[in-house]
Amino acid sequence: MKRELPIAALRSACEYKELFDLSRISTMRVGGLARYFFKPVSKEELCRLLDILDEVGYPYKLIGGASNTLFCDDVYEGAVISTRGLGSISREGSSFLCEAGVSLASLLSYAAGCGYGGAEQLWHIPGTLGGAVAGNAGAHGLEVFDVLEGVYIRRGLDGRCVELSPELLEPSYRTTKIKCGADITVLGATVGLDFSNAEDILRQKRKFAQMRAKTQPIGEPSLGSVFKRSDGVSAAFYIDKLGLKGYRVGGAAISDKHAGFIVAERGASPKDVLRLIAIIKEKVHDAFGIGLECEIDIVGGADVLFDRTEK
Ligand SMILES: Cc1cc2nc3c(=O)[nH]c(=O)nc-3n(C[C@H](O)[C@H](O)[C@H](O)COP(=O)(O)OP(=O)(O)OC[C@H]3O[C@@H](n4cnc5c(N)ncnc54)[C@H](O)[C@@H]3O)c2cc1C
């Protein structure tokens, strides 16, 4: 049964847009429409909104920088909620208290300004702290959970907001309880950094930026690495071995620079991306017997997947 949104109650809770084009916020610049799009400006506003949606059982999807999420349906029949309006950062000694919508770059840049660093590996990961916590983002041997001291969450179960010790979110390689479907919203987190020298921080930041620029299609619309490593071997290794760099479906192509990235050209649709993902999985499975698992979060797209299994 189609659930209706309690518009009157929501109007007082948070501003919203209808039929919002999600390609506008995706780092891949693809996506369908969201039936409703909300951008709360405080934790209180976000929680009030979630309380209302939970009460009526209306579906919603949290989004930070949308740098790891692919919305596949023409219309997502629910509410997409951006945390980008939750952007405050403060400091208590070496601990940085951030709201979920703060980008990793803003957090690390703020901390560097206070003379703290040690997590420069994470600087160039696009997206928000909330998204990084949900997926345990990481790079160059450091994961976000390595520097987390606490996480402030709202539990969907009872709507309560509590501070958690990070390990309770069960982080492992590019995943947590949240990414595995637990009904938890990250409202904010505390990140612990080391007292550092400004020049060292800058040098490290530059080093990691150069490493990325050498190996990744920076500046092209993408969602980063599409697949997780499999038994420690990158998906790019298998895809490259099959000579698939440059292989395309519609406007979606496997990057010539990094076989684990799919880049979108003008006019690409999320379904092109999804079809390409399905083809890559099939080819890698047929050739190596490896079942690649997606690192990106795919929302919807059942029609494409169903279409393939029917053939
Ligand atoms: C060029 C490029 C390079 C990248 N390099 C890396 C890299 O080196 N390492 C890496 O790990 N990733 C990398 N990524 C992927 C991506 O940037 C990270 O996964 C990032 O942490 C996602 O953050 P986000 O805010 O964009 O998340 P989104 O895409 O907005 O969301 C991701 C998931 O988290 C959930 N979520 C978001 N916010 C919250 C919240 N507040 N509470 C609960 N759930 C939430 C969403 O529902 C979704 O399931 C890269 C992406 C690009 C485009």
CSV table of C-alpha atoms and ligand atoms in Angstrom, one decimal:
chain,number,residue,atom,x,y,z
A,1,MET,CA,0.0,0.0,0.0
A,2,LYS,CA,1.3,3.4,-1.0
A,3,ARG,CA,2.0,5.5,2.1
A,4,GLU,CA,1.2,9.2,2.1
A,5,LEU,CA,3.5,11.8,3.5
A,6,PRO,CA,1.9,13.9,6.3
A,7,ILE,CA,2.5,17.1,4.5
A,8,ALA,CA,0.9,19.4,7.1
A,9,ALA,CA,3.0,18.0,10.0
A,10,LEU,CA,6.2,18.2,7.9
A,11,ARG,CA,5.6,21.7,6.7
A,12,SER,CA,6.3,22.9,10.2
A,13,ALA,CA,9.2,20.5,10.7
A,14,CYS,CA,11.5,21.3,7.8
A,15,GLU,CA,11.4,22.9,4.3
A,16,TYR,CA,11.3,20.5,1.4
A,17,LYS,CA,11.3,20.2,-2.4
A,18,GLU,CA,9.2,17.9,-4.5
A,19,LEU,CA,10.5,15.9,-7.5
A,20,PHE,CA,14.1,17.0,-6.7
A,21,ASP,CA,16.7,16.1,-9.4
A,22,LEU,CA,19.3,14.0,-7.5
A,23,SER,CA,21.9,14.3,-10.3
A,24,ARG,CA,22.4,17.8,-8.9
A,25,ILE,CA,23.9,16.5,-5.7
A,26,SER,CA,25.6,13.3,-6.9
A,27,THR,CA,29.3,13.3,-7.5
A,28,MET,CA,28.6,11.1,-10.5
A,29,ARG,CA,26.0,13.6,-11.7
A,30,VAL,CA,23.4,10.9,-12.4
A,31,GLY,CA,20.3,10.0,-10.5
A,32,GLY,CA,16.6,10.0,-10.8
A,33,LEU,CA,14.2,12.3,-8.9
A,34,ALA,CA,13.3,12.2,-5.3
A,35,ARG,CA,9.6,12.4,-4.5
A,36,TYR,CA,10.5,14.7,-1.6
A,37,PHE,CA,13.9,16.2,-0.7
A,38,PHE,CA,14.7,17.7,2.7
A,39,LYS,CA,17.7,19.5,4.0
A,40,PRO,CA,17.4,20.1,7.7
A,41,VAL,CA,19.6,22.7,9.2
A,42,SER,CA,20.0,21.4,12.8
A,43,LYS,CA,20.1,18.0,14.6
A,44,GLU,CA,16.8,18.9,16.2
A,45,GLU,CA,15.1,19.6,12.9
A,46,LEU,CA,16.5,16.3,11.4
A,47,CYS,CA,15.2,14.3,14.4
A,48,ARG,CA,11.8,16.0,14.3
A,49,LEU,CA,11.6,15.1,10.6
A,50,LEU,CA,12.7,11.5,11.2
A,51,ASP,CA,10.2,11.1,14.1
A,52,ILE,CA,7.3,12.1,11.8
A,53,LEU,CA,8.5,9.9,9.0
A,54,ASP,CA,9.0,6.9,11.3
A,55,GLU,CA,5.6,7.4,12.9
A,56,VAL,CA,3.8,7.0,9.5
A,57,GLY,CA,6.3,4.5,8.2
A,58,TYR,CA,7.2,6.7,5.2
A,59,PRO,CA,10.4,5.5,3.4
A,60,TYR,CA,13.5,7.7,3.5
A,61,LYS,CA,17.1,7.7,2.6
A,62,LEU,CA,19.8,9.7,4.4
A,63,ILE,CA,22.4,11.2,2.2
A,64,GLY,CA,25.6,13.2,2.9
A,65,GLY,CA,27.8,14.1,-0.1
A,66,ALA,CA,26.1,11.5,-2.3
A,67,SER,CA,29.7,10.4,-3.4
A,68,ASN,CA,29.0,6.8,-2.8
A,69,THR,CA,25.3,6.4,-3.5
A,70,LEU,CA,23.6,5.6,-6.8
A,71,PHE,CA,19.8,6.3,-7.1
A,72,CYS,CA,18.6,4.2,-9.9
A,73,ASP,CA,14.9,4.6,-10.2
A,74,ASP,CA,13.3,7.4,-12.3
A,75,VAL,CA,11.6,8.5,-9.1
A,76,TYR,CA,12.6,7.5,-5.6
A,77,GLU,CA,9.2,7.2,-4.0
A,78,GLY,CA,10.2,8.4,-0.6
A,79,ALA,CA,12.1,11.2,1.2
A,80,VAL,CA,15.7,11.9,0.5
A,81,ILE,CA,17.3,13.7,3.4
A,82,SER,CA,20.5,15.6,3.0
A,83,THR,CA,22.7,16.2,6.1
A,84,ARG,CA,24.6,18.9,4.4
A,85,GLY,CA,22.9,21.5,6.5
A,86,LEU,CA,24.5,20.0,9.7
A,87,GLY,CA,27.9,21.6,9.5
A,88,SER,CA,29.1,22.7,12.9
A,89,ILE,CA,32.6,21.9,14.2
A,90,SER,CA,34.1,22.7,17.6
A,91,ARG,CA,37.1,21.6,19.5
A,92,GLU,CA,37.9,20.4,23.0
A,93,GLY,CA,41.6,19.9,23.3
A,94,SER,CA,42.6,17.3,20.6
A,95,SER,CA,39.0,16.2,20.1
A,96,PHE,CA,36.9,17.7,17.3
A,97,LEU,CA,33.2,17.5,17.6
A,98,CYS,CA,31.5,17.6,14.2
A,99,GLU,CA,28.0,17.3,12.9
A,100,ALA,CA,27.3,14.7,10.4
A,101,GLY,CA,27.2,17.0,7.3
A,102,VAL,CA,30.7,18.3,7.8
A,103,SER,CA,33.0,17.2,4.9
A,104,LEU,CA,36.2,15.3,5.8
A,105,ALA,CA,38.1,18.1,4.0
A,106,SER,CA,36.5,20.8,6.2
A,107,LEU,CA,37.1,18.9,9.4
A,108,LEU,CA,40.8,18.2,8.6
A,109,SER,CA,41.4,21.8,7.3
A,110,TYR,CA,39.8,23.2,10.5
A,111,ALA,CA,41.9,20.9,12.7
A,112,ALA,CA,45.1,21.8,10.8
A,113,GLY,CA,44.3,25.5,11.5
A,114,CYS,CA,44.3,24.6,15.2
A,115,GLY,CA,47.6,22.7,14.8
A,116,TYR,CA,46.1,19.1,14.8
A,117,GLY,CA,46.5,16.4,12.2
A,118,GLY,CA,47.6,12.8,11.7
A,119,ALA,CA,44.7,11.8,9.4
A,120,GLU,CA,45.8,13.4,6.2
A,121,GLN,CA,45.1,10.1,4.4
A,122,LEU,CA,41.4,10.9,4.7
A,123,TRP,CA,41.6,14.5,3.4
A,124,HIS,CA,40.6,13.8,-0.2
A,125,ILE,CA,37.8,11.4,0.4
A,126,PRO,CA,34.8,13.3,-0.9
A,127,GLY,CA,31.7,13.4,1.2
A,128,THR,CA,30.6,13.9,4.8
A,129,LEU,CA,31.7,12.6,8.1
A,130,GLY,CA,28.2,10.9,8.5
A,131,GLY,CA,28.7,9.1,5.2
A,132,ALA,CA,32.3,8.2,6.1
A,133,VAL,CA,31.2,6.7,9.5
A,134,ALA,CA,28.3,4.8,7.8
A,135,GLY,CA,30.7,3.1,5.4
A,136,ASN,CA,33.9,3.2,7.4
A,137,ALA,CA,35.7,5.1,4.6
A,138,GLY,CA,39.4,4.9,4.4
A,139,ALA,CA,42.5,5.4,2.3
A,140,HIS,CA,46.2,4.8,2.4
A,141,GLY,CA,45.9,2.4,5.3
A,142,LEU,CA,43.8,4.6,7.6
A,143,GLU,CA,40.1,4.2,8.2
A,144,VAL,CA,37.8,6.8,9.8
A,145,PHE,CA,37.1,4.5,12.7
A,146,ASP,CA,40.8,4.7,13.6
A,147,VAL,CA,40.3,8.3,14.6
A,148,LEU,CA,36.8,8.2,16.0
A,149,GLU,CA,36.4,8.8,19.7
A,150,GLY,CA,32.6,8.8,19.9
A,151,VAL,CA,29.5,8.8,17.6
A,152,TYR,CA,26.3,10.5,18.3
A,153,ILE,CA,23.3,8.7,16.7
A,154,ARG,CA,19.6,8.5,16.5
A,155,ARG,CA,18.1,5.0,16.8
A,156,GLY,CA,15.2,4.4,14.5
A,157,LEU,CA,13.9,1.7,16.8
A,158,ASP,CA,12.7,4.2,19.5
A,159,GLY,CA,13.8,7.6,18.1
A,160,ARG,CA,16.3,8.0,21.0
A,161,CYS,CA,19.5,10.0,20.5
A,162,VAL,CA,22.5,8.5,22.2
A,163,GLU,CA,26.3,8.8,22.3
A,164,LEU,CA,28.0,5.5,21.4
A,165,SER,CA,31.4,4.1,21.6
A,166,PRO,CA,32.4,3.6,17.9
A,167,GLU,CA,33.1,-0.1,18.1
A,168,LEU,CA,29.4,-0.7,18.8
A,169,LEU,CA,28.8,0.1,15.2
A,170,GLU,CA,30.8,-3.0,14.3
A,171,PRO,CA,33.2,-1.4,11.7
A,172,SER,CA,35.0,-3.6,9.3
A,173,TYR,CA,36.4,-3.1,5.8
A,174,ARG,CA,34.2,-0.4,4.1
A,175,THR,CA,31.2,-1.3,6.2
A,176,THR,CA,29.4,-1.0,9.5
A,177,LYS,CA,26.1,-2.0,11.1
A,178,ILE,CA,24.6,1.1,9.5
A,179,LYS,CA,25.6,0.1,5.9
A,180,CYS,CA,24.3,-3.4,6.7
A,181,GLY,CA,20.8,-2.0,7.3
A,182,ALA,CA,20.6,-1.1,11.0
A,183,ASP,CA,18.2,1.8,11.4
A,184,ILE,CA,20.7,4.3,12.7
A,185,THR,CA,21.3,7.9,11.7
A,186,VAL,CA,24.6,9.5,12.5
A,187,LEU,CA,24.0,12.9,13.9
A,188,GLY,CA,27.6,13.7,14.6
A,189,ALA,CA,30.9,12.3,15.8
A,190,THR,CA,34.0,13.2,17.8
A,191,VAL,CA,37.4,12.8,16.0
A,192,GLY,CA,40.6,12.6,17.9
A,193,LEU,CA,43.7,14.0,16.2
A,194,ASP,CA,47.4,14.6,17.2
A,195,PHE,CA,49.1,17.9,17.9
A,196,SER,CA,51.1,18.4,14.7
A,197,ASN,CA,53.3,20.8,12.8
A,198,ALA,CA,51.5,22.8,10.1
A,199,GLU,CA,54.3,22.1,7.5
A,200,ASP,CA,54.1,18.3,8.1
A,201,ILE,CA,50.3,18.3,7.7
A,202,LEU,CA,50.6,20.2,4.4
A,203,ARG,CA,53.3,17.9,3.1
A,204,GLN,CA,51.3,14.8,4.0
A,205,LYS,CA,48.2,16.3,2.5
A,206,ARG,CA,50.0,17.1,-0.8
A,207,LYS,CA,51.6,13.6,-0.9
A,208,PHE,CA,48.2,11.9,-0.7
A,209,ALA,CA,46.7,14.2,-3.2
A,210,GLN,CA,49.5,13.5,-5.7
A,211,MET,CA,49.0,9.7,-5.2
A,212,ARG,CA,45.4,10.1,-6.1
A,213,ALA,CA,45.9,12.3,-9.1
A,214,LYS,CA,48.3,9.7,-10.5
A,215,THR,CA,46.0,6.8,-10.2
A,216,GLN,CA,42.4,8.1,-10.2
A,217,PRO,CA,40.2,10.0,-12.7
A,218,ILE,CA,39.9,13.0,-10.4
A,219,GLY,CA,37.6,15.6,-11.8
A,220,GLU,CA,35.5,13.2,-13.8
A,221,PRO,CA,32.0,12.3,-12.4
A,222,SER,CA,32.3,9.1,-10.4
A,223,LEU,CA,31.4,7.5,-7.1
A,224,GLY,CA,35.0,6.3,-6.4
A,225,SER,CA,35.8,2.6,-6.4
A,226,VAL,CA,32.6,0.8,-7.3
A,227,PHE,CA,33.6,-2.6,-5.9
A,228,LYS,CA,35.3,-3.7,-2.6
A,229,ARG,CA,38.5,-5.6,-2.6
A,230,SER,CA,38.1,-9.3,-2.7
A,231,ASP,CA,40.4,-11.3,-0.4
A,232,GLY,CA,42.7,-8.3,-0.3
A,233,VAL,CA,42.9,-8.0,-4.1
A,234,SER,CA,41.4,-4.9,-5.7
A,235,ALA,CA,38.5,-5.3,-8.1
A,236,ALA,CA,40.5,-3.1,-10.5
A,237,PHE,CA,43.1,-5.8,-10.8
A,238,TYR,CA,40.6,-8.3,-12.3
A,239,ILE,CA,38.8,-5.7,-14.4
A,240,ASP,CA,42.1,-4.5,-15.9
A,241,LYS,CA,43.2,-8.1,-16.6
A,242,LEU,CA,40.1,-8.6,-18.7
A,243,GLY,CA,41.1,-5.5,-20.8
A,244,LEU,CA,37.9,-3.8,-19.8
A,245,LYS,CA,39.2,-0.2,-19.4
A,246,GLY,CA,37.1,2.0,-21.6
A,247,TYR,CA,34.3,-0.5,-21.9
A,248,ARG,CA,31.0,1.3,-21.9
A,249,VAL,CA,27.3,1.0,-21.6
A,250,GLY,CA,25.5,4.1,-22.9
A,251,GLY,CA,27.1,7.0,-21.1
A,252,ALA,CA,28.8,5.0,-18.4
A,253,ALA,CA,32.4,3.8,-18.9
A,254,ILE,CA,35.1,2.0,-17.0
A,255,SER,CA,37.8,4.6,-16.4
A,256,ASP,CA,40.9,4.4,-18.6
A,257,LYS,CA,42.9,5.5,-15.6
A,258,HIS,CA,41.5,3.2,-12.9
A,259,ALA,CA,39.6,0.1,-13.8
A,260,GLY,CA,37.7,0.1,-10.4
A,261,PHE,CA,36.1,3.5,-11.3
A,262,ILE,CA,33.1,4.0,-13.5
A,263,VAL,CA,32.9,7.5,-14.9
A,264,ALA,CA,29.7,9.1,-16.3
A,265,GLU,CA,29.6,11.2,-19.4
A,266,ARG,CA,27.0,13.8,-20.2
A,267,GLY,CA,23.7,12.0,-20.8
A,268,ALA,CA,24.6,8.9,-18.7
A,269,SER,CA,21.8,7.4,-16.8
A,270,PRO,CA,22.0,5.5,-13.5
A,271,LYS,CA,20.7,2.5,-15.4
A,272,ASP,CA,23.7,2.7,-17.7
A,273,VAL,CA,25.9,2.5,-14.6
A,274,LEU,CA,23.9,-0.4,-13.1
A,275,ARG,CA,24.0,-2.4,-16.4
A,276,LEU,CA,27.7,-1.8,-16.6
A,277,ILE,CA,28.1,-3.0,-13.0
A,278,ALA,CA,26.2,-6.2,-13.8
A,279,ILE,CA,28.3,-6.9,-16.9
A,280,ILE,CA,31.6,-6.4,-14.9
A,281,LYS,CA,30.4,-8.7,-12.2
A,282,GLU,CA,29.4,-11.3,-14.7
A,283,LYS,CA,32.7,-11.1,-16.7
A,284,VAL,CA,34.8,-11.2,-13.5
A,285,HIS,CA,32.9,-14.1,-12.2
A,286,ASP,CA,33.1,-16.1,-15.4
A,287,ALA,CA,36.8,-15.5,-15.8
A,288,PHE,CA,38.0,-15.8,-12.2
A,289,GLY,CA,35.2,-17.3,-10.2
A,290,ILE,CA,35.2,-14.1,-8.0
A,291,GLY,CA,31.9,-12.6,-6.8
A,292,LEU,CA,32.6,-8.8,-6.7
A,293,GLU,CA,30.7,-7.0,-4.0
A,294,CYS,CA,29.7,-3.4,-4.5
A,295,GLU,CA,31.2,-0.7,-2.3
A,296,ILE,CA,28.7,1.9,-3.5
A,297,ASP,CA,25.2,1.9,-2.1
A,298,ILE,CA,22.7,1.2,-4.9
A,299,VAL,CA,19.2,2.4,-4.2
A,300,GLY,CA,16.4,0.9,-6.4
A,301,GLY,CA,17.1,-0.4,-9.9
A,302,ALA,CA,15.2,-3.6,-9.4
A,303,ASP,CA,13.8,-3.3,-13.0
A,304,VAL,CA,17.3,-3.4,-14.5
A,305,LEU,CA,18.4,-6.3,-12.3
A,306,PHE,CA,15.1,-8.2,-13.0
A,307,ASP,CA,15.4,-7.5,-16.7
A,308,ARG,CA,18.9,-9.2,-16.7
A,309,THR,CA,17.9,-12.3,-14.8
A,310,GLU,CA,14.9,-12.8,-17.2
A,311,LYS,CA,17.2,-13.0,-20.2
B,1,LIG,C1,36.7,10.6,-6.6
B,1,LIG,C2,36.3,9.8,-5.4
B,1,LIG,C3,37.2,9.2,-4.6
B,1,LIG,C4,36.8,8.4,-3.5
B,1,LIG,N1,37.8,7.9,-2.7
B,1,LIG,C5,37.5,7.1,-1.6
B,1,LIG,C6,38.5,6.6,-0.8
B,1,LIG,O1,39.7,6.8,-0.9
B,1,LIG,N2,38.1,5.8,0.3
B,1,LIG,C7,36.8,5.6,0.6
B,1,LIG,O2,36.4,4.9,1.6
B,1,LIG,N3,35.8,6.1,-0.2
B,1,LIG,C8,36.1,6.9,-1.3
B,1,LIG,N4,35.1,7.4,-2.1
B,1,LIG,C9,33.7,7.1,-1.8
B,1,LIG,C10,33.0,8.1,-0.9
B,1,LIG,O3,33.5,9.4,-1.1
B,1,LIG,C11,33.1,7.7,0.6
B,1,LIG,O4,32.5,6.4,0.7
B,1,LIG,C12,32.4,8.7,1.5
B,1,LIG,O5,32.7,8.4,2.8
B,1,LIG,C13,30.9,8.8,1.3
B,1,LIG,O6,30.4,9.9,2.0
B,1,LIG,P1,29.1,10.6,1.6
B,1,LIG,O7,28.8,11.7,2.6
B,1,LIG,O8,29.2,11.1,0.2
B,1,LIG,O9,28.1,9.4,1.6
B,1,LIG,P2,26.7,9.2,0.8
B,1,LIG,O10,27.1,8.7,-0.6
B,1,LIG,O11,25.9,10.4,0.9
B,1,LIG,O12,26.1,8.0,1.6
B,1,LIG,C14,26.8,6.8,1.7
B,1,LIG,C15,26.0,5.8,2.6
B,1,LIG,O13,26.0,6.3,3.9
B,1,LIG,C16,24.7,6.6,4.4
B,1,LIG,N5,24.7,7.8,5.2
B,1,LIG,C17,25.2,9.0,4.8
B,1,LIG,N6,25.1,9.9,5.8
B,1,LIG,C18,24.6,9.2,6.8
B,1,LIG,C19,24.2,9.6,8.2
B,1,LIG,N7,24.4,10.8,8.6
B,1,LIG,N8,23.7,8.6,9.0
B,1,LIG,C20,23.5,7.4,8.5
B,1,LIG,N9,23.8,7.0,7.3
B,1,LIG,C21,24.3,7.9,6.4
B,1,LIG,C22,23.8,6.7,3.1
B,1,LIG,O14,22.5,6.4,3.4
B,1,LIG,C23,24.5,5.7,2.2
B,1,LIG,O15,24.1,4.4,2.5
B,1,LIG,C24,35.5,8.2,-3.2
B,1,LIG,C25,34.5,8.8,-4.0
B,1,LIG,C26,34.9,9.6,-5.1
B,1,LIG,C27,33.8,10.2,-5.9
